[in-house]
C-alpha positions as MATLAB code, in Angstrom:
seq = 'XXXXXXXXXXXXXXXXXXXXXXXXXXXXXXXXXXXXXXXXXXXXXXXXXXXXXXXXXXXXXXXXXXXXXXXXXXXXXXXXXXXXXXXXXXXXXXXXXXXXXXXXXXXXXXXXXXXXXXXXXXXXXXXXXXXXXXXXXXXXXXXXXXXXXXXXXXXXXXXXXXXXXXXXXXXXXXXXXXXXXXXXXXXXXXXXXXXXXXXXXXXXXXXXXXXXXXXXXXXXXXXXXXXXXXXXXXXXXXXXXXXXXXXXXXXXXXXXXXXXXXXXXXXXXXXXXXXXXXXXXXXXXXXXXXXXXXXXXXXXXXXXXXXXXXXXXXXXXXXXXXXXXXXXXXXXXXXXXXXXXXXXXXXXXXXXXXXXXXXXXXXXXXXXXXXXXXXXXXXXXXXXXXXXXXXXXXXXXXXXXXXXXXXXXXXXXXXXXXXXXXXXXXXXXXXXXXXXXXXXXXXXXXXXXXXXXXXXXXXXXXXXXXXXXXXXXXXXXXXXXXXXXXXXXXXXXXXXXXXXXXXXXXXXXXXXXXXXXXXXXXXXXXXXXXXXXXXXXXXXXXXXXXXXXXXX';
ca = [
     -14.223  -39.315    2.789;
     -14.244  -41.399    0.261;
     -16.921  -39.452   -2.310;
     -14.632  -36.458   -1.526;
     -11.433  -38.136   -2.830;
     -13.579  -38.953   -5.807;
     -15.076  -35.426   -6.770;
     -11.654  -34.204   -6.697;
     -10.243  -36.864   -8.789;
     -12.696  -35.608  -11.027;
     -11.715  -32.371  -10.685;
      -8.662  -32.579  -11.674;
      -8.731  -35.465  -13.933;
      -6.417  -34.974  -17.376;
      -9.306  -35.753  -19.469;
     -11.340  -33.484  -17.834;
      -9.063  -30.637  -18.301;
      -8.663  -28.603  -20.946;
      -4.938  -29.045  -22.520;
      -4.842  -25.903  -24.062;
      -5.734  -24.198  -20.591;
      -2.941  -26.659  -19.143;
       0.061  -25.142  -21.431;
      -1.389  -21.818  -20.410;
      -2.097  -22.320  -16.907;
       1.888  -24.191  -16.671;
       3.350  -20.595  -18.494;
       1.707  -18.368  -15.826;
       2.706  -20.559  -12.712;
       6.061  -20.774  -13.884;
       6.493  -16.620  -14.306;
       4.847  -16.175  -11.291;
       8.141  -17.650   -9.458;
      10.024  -15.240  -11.374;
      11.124  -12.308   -8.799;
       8.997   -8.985   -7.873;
       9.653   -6.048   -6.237;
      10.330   -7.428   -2.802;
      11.022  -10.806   -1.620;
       8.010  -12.841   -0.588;
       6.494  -15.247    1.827;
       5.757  -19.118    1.258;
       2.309  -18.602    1.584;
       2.179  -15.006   -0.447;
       4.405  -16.984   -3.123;
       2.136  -20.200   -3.535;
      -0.912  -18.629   -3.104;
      -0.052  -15.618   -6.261;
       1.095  -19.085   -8.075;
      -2.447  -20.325   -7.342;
      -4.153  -17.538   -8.952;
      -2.027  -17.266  -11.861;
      -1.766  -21.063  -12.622;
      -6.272  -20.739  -12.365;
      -5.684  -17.524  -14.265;
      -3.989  -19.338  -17.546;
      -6.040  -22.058  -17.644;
      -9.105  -19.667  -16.947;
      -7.897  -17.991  -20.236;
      -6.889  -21.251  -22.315;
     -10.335  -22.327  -21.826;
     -11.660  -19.295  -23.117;
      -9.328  -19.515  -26.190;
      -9.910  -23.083  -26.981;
     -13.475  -22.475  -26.578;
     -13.850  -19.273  -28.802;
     -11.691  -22.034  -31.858;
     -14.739  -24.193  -30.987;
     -17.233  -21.641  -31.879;
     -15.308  -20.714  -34.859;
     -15.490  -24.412  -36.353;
     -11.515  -24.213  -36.543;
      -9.784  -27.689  -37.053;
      -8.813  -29.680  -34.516;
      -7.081  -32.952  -34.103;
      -9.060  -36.246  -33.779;
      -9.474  -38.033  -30.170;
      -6.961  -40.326  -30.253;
      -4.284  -37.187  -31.429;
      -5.624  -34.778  -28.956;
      -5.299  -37.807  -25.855;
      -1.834  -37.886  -26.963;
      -1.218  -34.331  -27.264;
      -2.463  -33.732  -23.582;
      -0.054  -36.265  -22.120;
       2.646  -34.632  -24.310;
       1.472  -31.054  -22.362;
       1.169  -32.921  -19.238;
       4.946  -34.157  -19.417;
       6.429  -30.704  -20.784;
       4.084  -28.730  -18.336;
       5.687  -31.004  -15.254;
       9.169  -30.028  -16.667;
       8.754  -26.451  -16.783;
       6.928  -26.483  -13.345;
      10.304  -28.394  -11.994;
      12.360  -26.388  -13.387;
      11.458  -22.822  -12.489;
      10.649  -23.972   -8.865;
      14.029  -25.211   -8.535;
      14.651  -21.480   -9.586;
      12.637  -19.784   -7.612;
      15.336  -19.838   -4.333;
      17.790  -18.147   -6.733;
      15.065  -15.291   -8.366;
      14.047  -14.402   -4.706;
      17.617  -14.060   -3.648;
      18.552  -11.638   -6.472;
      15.651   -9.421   -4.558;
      17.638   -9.819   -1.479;
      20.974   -9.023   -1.999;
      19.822   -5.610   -3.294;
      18.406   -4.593    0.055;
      21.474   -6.314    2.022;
      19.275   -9.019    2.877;
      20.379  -12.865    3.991;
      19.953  -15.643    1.161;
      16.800  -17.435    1.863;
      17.208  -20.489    3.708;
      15.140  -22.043    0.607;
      11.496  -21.845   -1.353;
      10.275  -25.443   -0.440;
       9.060  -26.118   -3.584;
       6.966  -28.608   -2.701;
       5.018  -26.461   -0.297;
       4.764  -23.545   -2.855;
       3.566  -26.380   -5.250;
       0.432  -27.807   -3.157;
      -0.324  -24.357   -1.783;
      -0.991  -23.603   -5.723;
      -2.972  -26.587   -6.144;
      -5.050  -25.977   -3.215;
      -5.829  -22.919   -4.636;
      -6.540  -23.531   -8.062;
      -8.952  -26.704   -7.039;
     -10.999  -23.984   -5.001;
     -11.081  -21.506   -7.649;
     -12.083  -24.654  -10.175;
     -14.888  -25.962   -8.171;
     -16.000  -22.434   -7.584;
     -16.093  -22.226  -11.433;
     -17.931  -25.531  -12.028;
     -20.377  -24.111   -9.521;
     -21.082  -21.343  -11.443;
     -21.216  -23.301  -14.652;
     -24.129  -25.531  -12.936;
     -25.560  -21.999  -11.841;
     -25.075  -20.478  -15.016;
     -26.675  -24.244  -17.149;
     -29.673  -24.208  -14.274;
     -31.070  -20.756  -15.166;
     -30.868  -20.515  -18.848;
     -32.560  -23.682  -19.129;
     -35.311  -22.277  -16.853;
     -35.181  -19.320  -18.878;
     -35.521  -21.251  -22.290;
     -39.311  -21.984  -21.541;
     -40.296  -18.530  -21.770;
     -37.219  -16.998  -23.813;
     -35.354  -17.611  -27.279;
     -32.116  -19.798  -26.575;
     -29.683  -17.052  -27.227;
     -31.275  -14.841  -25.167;
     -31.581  -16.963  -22.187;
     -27.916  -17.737  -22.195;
     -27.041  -13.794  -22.240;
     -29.799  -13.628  -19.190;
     -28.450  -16.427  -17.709;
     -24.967  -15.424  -17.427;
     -25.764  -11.660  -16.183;
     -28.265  -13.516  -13.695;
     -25.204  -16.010  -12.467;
     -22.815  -13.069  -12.258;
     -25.144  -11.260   -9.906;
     -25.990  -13.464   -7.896;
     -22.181  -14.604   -7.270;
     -21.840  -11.653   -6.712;
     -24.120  -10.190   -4.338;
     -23.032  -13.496   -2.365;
     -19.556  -12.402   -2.514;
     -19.545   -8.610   -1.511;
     -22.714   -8.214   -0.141;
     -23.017  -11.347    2.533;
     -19.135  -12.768    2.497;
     -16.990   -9.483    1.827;
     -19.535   -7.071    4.289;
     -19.579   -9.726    7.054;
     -15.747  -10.099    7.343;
     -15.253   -6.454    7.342;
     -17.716   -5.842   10.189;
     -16.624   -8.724   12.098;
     -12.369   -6.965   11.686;
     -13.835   -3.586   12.233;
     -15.300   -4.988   15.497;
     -12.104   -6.842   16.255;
     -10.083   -4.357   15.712;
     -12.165   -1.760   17.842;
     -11.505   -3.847   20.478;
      -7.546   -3.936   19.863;
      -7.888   -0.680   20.469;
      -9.563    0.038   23.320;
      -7.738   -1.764   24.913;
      -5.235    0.000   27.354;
      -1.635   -1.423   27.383;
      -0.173   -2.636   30.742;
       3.316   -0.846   29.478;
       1.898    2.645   29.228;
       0.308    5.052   32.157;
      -1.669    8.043   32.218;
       0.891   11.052   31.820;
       1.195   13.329   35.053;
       2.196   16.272   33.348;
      -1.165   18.571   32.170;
       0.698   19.611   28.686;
       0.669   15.926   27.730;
      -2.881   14.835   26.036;
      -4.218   11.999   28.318;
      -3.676   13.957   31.671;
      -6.149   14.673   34.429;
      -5.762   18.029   32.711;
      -6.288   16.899   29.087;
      -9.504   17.534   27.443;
      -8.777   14.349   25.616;
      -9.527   11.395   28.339;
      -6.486    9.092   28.605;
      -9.157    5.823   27.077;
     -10.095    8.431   23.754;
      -6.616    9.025   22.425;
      -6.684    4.951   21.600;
      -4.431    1.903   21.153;
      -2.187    3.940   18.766;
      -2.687    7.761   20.158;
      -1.385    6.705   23.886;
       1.654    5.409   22.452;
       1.899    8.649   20.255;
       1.383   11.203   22.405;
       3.656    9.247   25.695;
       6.852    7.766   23.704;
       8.404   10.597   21.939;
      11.348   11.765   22.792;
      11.468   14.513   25.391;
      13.818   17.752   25.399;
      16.181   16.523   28.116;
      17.092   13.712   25.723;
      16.697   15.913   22.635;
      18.827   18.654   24.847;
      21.596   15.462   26.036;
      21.838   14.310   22.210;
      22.876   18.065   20.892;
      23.895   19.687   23.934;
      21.763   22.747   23.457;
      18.987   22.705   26.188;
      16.226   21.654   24.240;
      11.918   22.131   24.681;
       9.673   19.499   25.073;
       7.674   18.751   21.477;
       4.128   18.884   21.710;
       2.006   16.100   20.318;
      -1.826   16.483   20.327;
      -3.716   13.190   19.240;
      -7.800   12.534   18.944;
      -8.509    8.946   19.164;
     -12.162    7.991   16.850;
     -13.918    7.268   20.266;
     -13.259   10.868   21.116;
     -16.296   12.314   19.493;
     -18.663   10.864   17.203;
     -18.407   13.065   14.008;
     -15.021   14.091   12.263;
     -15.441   17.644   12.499;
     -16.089   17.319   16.506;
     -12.850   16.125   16.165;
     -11.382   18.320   14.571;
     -12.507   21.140   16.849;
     -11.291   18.857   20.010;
      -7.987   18.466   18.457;
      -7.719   22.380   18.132;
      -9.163   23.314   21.485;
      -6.191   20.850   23.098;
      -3.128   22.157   20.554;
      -4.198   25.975   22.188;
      -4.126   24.738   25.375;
      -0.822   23.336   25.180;
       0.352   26.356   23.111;
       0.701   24.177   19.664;
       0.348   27.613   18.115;
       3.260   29.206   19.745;
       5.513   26.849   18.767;
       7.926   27.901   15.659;
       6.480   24.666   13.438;
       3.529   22.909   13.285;
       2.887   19.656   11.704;
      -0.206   17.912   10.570;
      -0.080   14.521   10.748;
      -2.369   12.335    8.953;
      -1.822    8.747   10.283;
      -2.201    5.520    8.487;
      -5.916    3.424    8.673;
      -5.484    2.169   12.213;
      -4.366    5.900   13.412;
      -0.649    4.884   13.171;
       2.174    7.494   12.746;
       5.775    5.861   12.137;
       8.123    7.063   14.828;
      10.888    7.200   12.604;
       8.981   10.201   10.747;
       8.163   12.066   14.016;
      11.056   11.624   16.194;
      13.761   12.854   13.926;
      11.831   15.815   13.067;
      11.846   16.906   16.753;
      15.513   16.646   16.969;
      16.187   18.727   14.357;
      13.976   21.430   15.621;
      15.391   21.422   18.906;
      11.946   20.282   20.292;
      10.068   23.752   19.474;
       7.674   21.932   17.295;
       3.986   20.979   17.623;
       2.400   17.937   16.373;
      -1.527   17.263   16.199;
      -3.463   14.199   14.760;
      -6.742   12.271   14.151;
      -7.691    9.066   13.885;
     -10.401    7.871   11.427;
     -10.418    3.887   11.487;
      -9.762    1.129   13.620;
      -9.165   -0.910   10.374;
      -5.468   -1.809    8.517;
      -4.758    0.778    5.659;
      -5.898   -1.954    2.664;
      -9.204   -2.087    4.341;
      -9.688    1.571    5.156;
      -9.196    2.072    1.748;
     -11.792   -0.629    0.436;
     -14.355    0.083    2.851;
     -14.210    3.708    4.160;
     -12.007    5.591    2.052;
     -14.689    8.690    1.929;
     -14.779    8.777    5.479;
     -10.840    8.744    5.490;
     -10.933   11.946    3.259;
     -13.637   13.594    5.248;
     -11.566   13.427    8.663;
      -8.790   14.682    6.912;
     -10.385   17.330    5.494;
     -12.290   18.246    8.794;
      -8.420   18.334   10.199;
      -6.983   20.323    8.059;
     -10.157   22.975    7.466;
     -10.265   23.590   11.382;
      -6.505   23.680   12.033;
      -5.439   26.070    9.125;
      -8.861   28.291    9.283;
      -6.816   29.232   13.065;
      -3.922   29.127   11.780;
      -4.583   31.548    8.819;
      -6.409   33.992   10.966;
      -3.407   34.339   13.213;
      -0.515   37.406   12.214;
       1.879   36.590    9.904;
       4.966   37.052   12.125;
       3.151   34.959   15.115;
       2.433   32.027   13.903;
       4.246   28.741   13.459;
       5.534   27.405    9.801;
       2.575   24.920    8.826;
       3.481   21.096    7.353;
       1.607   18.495    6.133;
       2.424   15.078    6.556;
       1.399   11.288    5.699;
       2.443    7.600    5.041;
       0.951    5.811    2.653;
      -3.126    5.923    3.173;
      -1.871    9.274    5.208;
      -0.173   10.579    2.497;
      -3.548    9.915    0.131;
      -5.526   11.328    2.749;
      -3.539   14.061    3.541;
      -3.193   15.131   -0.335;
      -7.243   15.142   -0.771;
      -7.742   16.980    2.606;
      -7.370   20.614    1.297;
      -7.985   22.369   -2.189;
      -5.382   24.370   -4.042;
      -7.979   27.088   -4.612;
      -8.259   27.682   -0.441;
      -5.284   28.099    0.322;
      -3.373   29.978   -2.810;
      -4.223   33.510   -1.257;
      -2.219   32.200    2.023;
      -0.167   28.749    1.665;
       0.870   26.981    4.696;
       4.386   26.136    3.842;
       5.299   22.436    2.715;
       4.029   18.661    2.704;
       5.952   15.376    3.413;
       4.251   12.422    1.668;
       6.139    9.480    1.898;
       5.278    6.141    0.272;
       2.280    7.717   -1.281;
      -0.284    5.038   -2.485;
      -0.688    4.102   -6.363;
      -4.068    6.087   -6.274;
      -3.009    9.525   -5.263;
      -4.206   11.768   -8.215;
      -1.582   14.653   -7.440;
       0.989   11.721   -7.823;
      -0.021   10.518  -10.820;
      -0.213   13.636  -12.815;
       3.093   14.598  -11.568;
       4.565   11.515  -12.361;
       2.843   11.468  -16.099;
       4.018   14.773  -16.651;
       7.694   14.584  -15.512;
      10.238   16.361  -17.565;
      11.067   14.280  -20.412;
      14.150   12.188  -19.726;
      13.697   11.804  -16.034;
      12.782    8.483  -15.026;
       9.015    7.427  -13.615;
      10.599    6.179  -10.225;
      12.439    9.337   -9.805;
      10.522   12.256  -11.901;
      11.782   15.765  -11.868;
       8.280   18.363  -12.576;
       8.586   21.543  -13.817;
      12.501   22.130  -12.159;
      11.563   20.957   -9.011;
      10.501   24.423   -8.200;
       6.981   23.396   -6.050;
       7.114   19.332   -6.204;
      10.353   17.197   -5.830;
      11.130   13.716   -5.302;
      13.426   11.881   -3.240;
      15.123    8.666   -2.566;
      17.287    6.348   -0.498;
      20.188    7.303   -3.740;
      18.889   11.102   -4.416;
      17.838   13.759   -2.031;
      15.433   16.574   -2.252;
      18.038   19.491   -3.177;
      19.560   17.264   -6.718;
      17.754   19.570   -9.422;
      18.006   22.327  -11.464;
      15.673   24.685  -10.361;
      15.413   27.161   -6.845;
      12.617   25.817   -4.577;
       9.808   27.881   -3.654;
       8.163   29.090   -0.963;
       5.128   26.461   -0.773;
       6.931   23.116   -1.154;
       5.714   19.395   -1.545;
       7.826   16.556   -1.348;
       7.696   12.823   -2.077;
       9.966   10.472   -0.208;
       9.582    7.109   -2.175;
      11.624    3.618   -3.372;
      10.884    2.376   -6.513;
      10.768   -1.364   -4.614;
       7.747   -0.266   -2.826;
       4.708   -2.304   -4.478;
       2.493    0.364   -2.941;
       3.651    3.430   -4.679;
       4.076    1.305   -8.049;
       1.003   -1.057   -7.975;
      -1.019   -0.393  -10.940;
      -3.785   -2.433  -13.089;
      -2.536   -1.610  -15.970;
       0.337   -3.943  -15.740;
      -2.950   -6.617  -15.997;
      -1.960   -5.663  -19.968;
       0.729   -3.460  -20.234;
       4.475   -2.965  -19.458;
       4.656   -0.605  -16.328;
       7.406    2.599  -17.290;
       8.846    2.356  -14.274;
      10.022   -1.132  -14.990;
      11.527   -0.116  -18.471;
      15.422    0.812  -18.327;
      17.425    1.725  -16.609;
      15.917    0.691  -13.798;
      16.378    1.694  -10.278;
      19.018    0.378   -8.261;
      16.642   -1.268   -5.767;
      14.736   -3.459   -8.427;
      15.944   -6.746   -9.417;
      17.506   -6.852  -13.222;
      16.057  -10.288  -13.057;
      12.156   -8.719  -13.430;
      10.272   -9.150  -16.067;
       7.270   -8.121  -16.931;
       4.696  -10.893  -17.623;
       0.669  -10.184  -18.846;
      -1.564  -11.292  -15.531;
       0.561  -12.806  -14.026;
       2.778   -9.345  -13.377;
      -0.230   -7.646  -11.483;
      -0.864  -10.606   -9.629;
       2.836  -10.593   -8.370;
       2.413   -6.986   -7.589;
      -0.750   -7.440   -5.497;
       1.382  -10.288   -3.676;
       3.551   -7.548   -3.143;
       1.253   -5.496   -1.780;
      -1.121   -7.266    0.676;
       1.806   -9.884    2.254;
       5.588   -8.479    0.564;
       8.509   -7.678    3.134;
      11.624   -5.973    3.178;
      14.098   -3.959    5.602;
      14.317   -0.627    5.975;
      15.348    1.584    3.226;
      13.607   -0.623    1.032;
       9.758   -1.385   -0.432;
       7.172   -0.015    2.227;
       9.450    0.754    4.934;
      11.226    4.262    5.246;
      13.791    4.764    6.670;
      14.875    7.433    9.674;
      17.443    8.696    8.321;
      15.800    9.242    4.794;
      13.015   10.834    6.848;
      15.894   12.907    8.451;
      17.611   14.645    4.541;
      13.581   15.055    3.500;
      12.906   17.467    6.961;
      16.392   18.732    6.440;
      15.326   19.946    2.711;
      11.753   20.733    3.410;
      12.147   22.824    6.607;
      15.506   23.728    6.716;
      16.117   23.649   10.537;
      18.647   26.542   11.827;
      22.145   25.271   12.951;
      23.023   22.076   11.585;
      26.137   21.056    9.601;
      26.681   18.170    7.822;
      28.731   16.157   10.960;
      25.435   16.956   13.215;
      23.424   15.433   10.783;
      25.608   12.523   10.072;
      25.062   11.947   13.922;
      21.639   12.238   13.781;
      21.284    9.374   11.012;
      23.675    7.418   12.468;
      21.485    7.507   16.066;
      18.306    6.625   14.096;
      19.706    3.702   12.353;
      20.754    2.139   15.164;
      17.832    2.637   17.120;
      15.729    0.848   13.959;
];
């Protein structure tokens, strides 16, 4: 215990620091209490404080090194002992002062989205959660420096000096990282893909078979009650039925069809796809008057408050079918089968629309894509333009679409000048609009075509407006004016901005109507706009949004 105590003394002994990576490293932590897009966690907070406090020093050792190597001046011993405990003492001030701050920066984030003041930041907490994580990321340096000092002095027997220091370093960089990602990063990710498998397998003591043989799952079903999954069961069983669609708008009302293929179904995404297809005809999908493809988030999860109020407005005479692809949470789909993502998609889409296509025009149902997040990436890449211009289906809903949707970004880059990059308009909004929880779909200039996409998005939601970039560069979408649902208080910081964003990202919270979560009865004005159900007034709807609140 007691060697331990004194490695980290050494560790984080002043003289053994660098003082220049000290000021640096004090700057960073200090922005990185400054407020984000959404309010954050204790953990989320100290551990993004962590990384940028390691991340300034990181670079003031660089810098004071690189003066080194340049034989710049620099003060004599005695001077530079002073000097450190003069950083030491103005670095401690700063780091008291903006934690004492940080309460009052995450609050500004909360009253935006209607949110309670925060019962307080602990500052203390935040403070050793930073430390914890900057000693770890500093012995994990020093470990590399030993690794990187070992092999170029191996290397200097056979090799000049220089040389062996370049070899050196690209040798310690590999091997870190084939450490990292190919033993740490692979194991983890097998062991939660197991996990998670398991999760869903699983068969919930809340839910039953269904008894009717229109509902997947049934004795009926080509789909066996254990292959829709954790996620489908719930999909395809807790929808709203007509008599409650029929009670709600006193119209008699159908039942809506939802067809879901859990990944244990069949082993390949295209078998699938084809078992998806042959259960939507054989609950008569097809003769429905709309059809929606769903593409559901990494662990095969569709958001209720997308679905149900869709059915309501169509009176129930609506189809839905869906696939899964992952057992996985969306951030890890994405890092570690985003291919296989697309290819299900794809396989989806190819199999339902090739039907679909081949039917007569005047028979078939009106044909919508949809997707949240990683379903709205997914369900962007799953067909090309050039397949379907000779015969569009007729609109997509992409809501919170991820920072890495290509159809997104060029939109976005190429919005009419003037409109703003968390609210573009493109081209009149006559084939792509944008929507949201301030603007609807129908607020521009131009008439709206046949073949219609739309974007429902907040510009608080970290995973729309995540982008490296900000690692060097002011994001547009933070210039002014600014949305309504960003904090005033934001500023945009190099490093440490991206690292606040990521915080965002991976652990950020909010209500909904705000960041990552969508609301129903935003969901509600973007079907309204895209599909333009028969028979509703503005009162109906009003009730409709109203019902959905409530229920979230």
């Amino acid at each position: 215990m007691g060697n331990s105590a004194n490695r980290l003394g050494k560790v984080l002994s002043l003289n053994r620091l660098s003082g220049a990576g000290l000021v640096l490293a004090t700057l960073f932590f200090a922005f990185s209490l400054t407020p984000s897009l959404v309010p954050r966690p204790l953990v989320a907070q100290g551990i993004v404080s962590g990384l940028s406090f390691a991340a300034g020093y990181a670079m003031g050792v660089v810098g004071h090194t690189l003066w080194r190597y340049l034989h710049l001046p620099e003060p004599n011993p005695t001077l530079e002992r002073y000097l450190k405990w003069l950083a030491a003492l103005v670095c401690l001030s700063i780091s008291i002062i903006f934690l004492w701050r940080a309460a009052e920066w995450q609050d500004s984030i909360r009253q935006l989205m209607d949110m309670p003041p925060a019962k307080g930041t602990r500052p203390l907490s935040i403070a050793l959660i930073a430390l914890g994580v900057f000693v770890f990321l500093r012995i994990l340096g020093l470990l590399f420096k030993r690794t990187f000092k070992l092999l170029s002095l191996k290397l200097t027997h056979i090799l000049p000096r220089r040389t062996a220091y370049v070899l050196g370093t690209i040798a310690s960089v590999a091997l870190f990282w084939m450490v990292i990602e190919g033993v740490v990063f692979t194991y983890a990710l097998k062991v939660a893909d197991r996990s998670y498998q398991e999760v869903d397998e699983l068969i919930q003591d809340d839910l039953d078979p269904p008894d009717d043989p229109m509902i997947p799952g049934s004795a009926d079903s080509l789909i066996s009650w254990e292959a829709l999954g954790s996620r489908g069961r719930r999909f395809v069983t807790n929808g709203p039925n007509g008599a409650e669609i029929g009670e709600f708008l006193g119209k008699k009302s159908l039942d809506p069809i939802r067809v879901y293929v859990g990944l244990n179904a069949a082993d390949t995404p295209t078998g699938r796809a084809q078992l998806a297809l042959e259960e939507l005809i054989r609950v008569g999908g097809f003769e429905r008057s709309m059809l929606v493809l769903a593409t559901p988030t990494g662990r095969g999860w569709i958001d209720p408050s997308s679905q149900d109020p869709v059915e309501y407005l169509h009176r129930g005479d609506i189809a839905t079918v869906a696939a899964q692809y992952s057992y996985l949470p969306s951030h890890l789909s994405l890092i570690s089968e985003a291919e296989y993502g697309v290819e299900n998609a794809r396989a989806l889409f190819t199999t339902i629309y090739n039907y679909w296509s081949a039917m007569p025009r005047d028979q078939r149902p009106k044909l919508y894509l949809f997707g949240l997040s990683l379903g709205a990436l997914n369900s962007d890449l799953s067909f090309d333009l050039y397949d379907i211009i000779n015969d569009p289906f007729h609109g997509a809903l992409w809501s919170g679409p991820p920072f890495r949707s290509d159809t997104w970004r060029n939109v976005t880059a190429n919005r009419a000048p003037g409109s703003h990059a968390w609210l573009p308009t493109f081209r009149n909004g006559d084939v792509v609009r944008f929507m949201n929880q301030y603007q609807g779909l129908d607020e521009t200039t131009g008439e709206w075509g046949d073949f219609r996409i739309a974007y429902l998005q907040y510009a608080s939601d970290p995973i729309v407006f995540f982008e490296p970039e900000a690692f060097w560069r002011e994001p547009e979408w933070m210039r002014e004016p600014r949305a309504p649902d960003v904090s005033p208080q934001l500023r945009w910081y190099p490093v440490v901005t991206m690292l606040q964003l990521l915080a965002d990202l991976a652990a950020g919270s909010a209500p909904p109507g705000f960041g990552h979560e969508i609301a129903a009865e935003h969901y509600i004005d973007a079907w309204v706009a895209l599909s333009e159900p028969p028979d509703w007034d503005e009162q109906a709807l009003q009730r409709l949004r109203d019902r959905f609140a409530r229920r979230q």
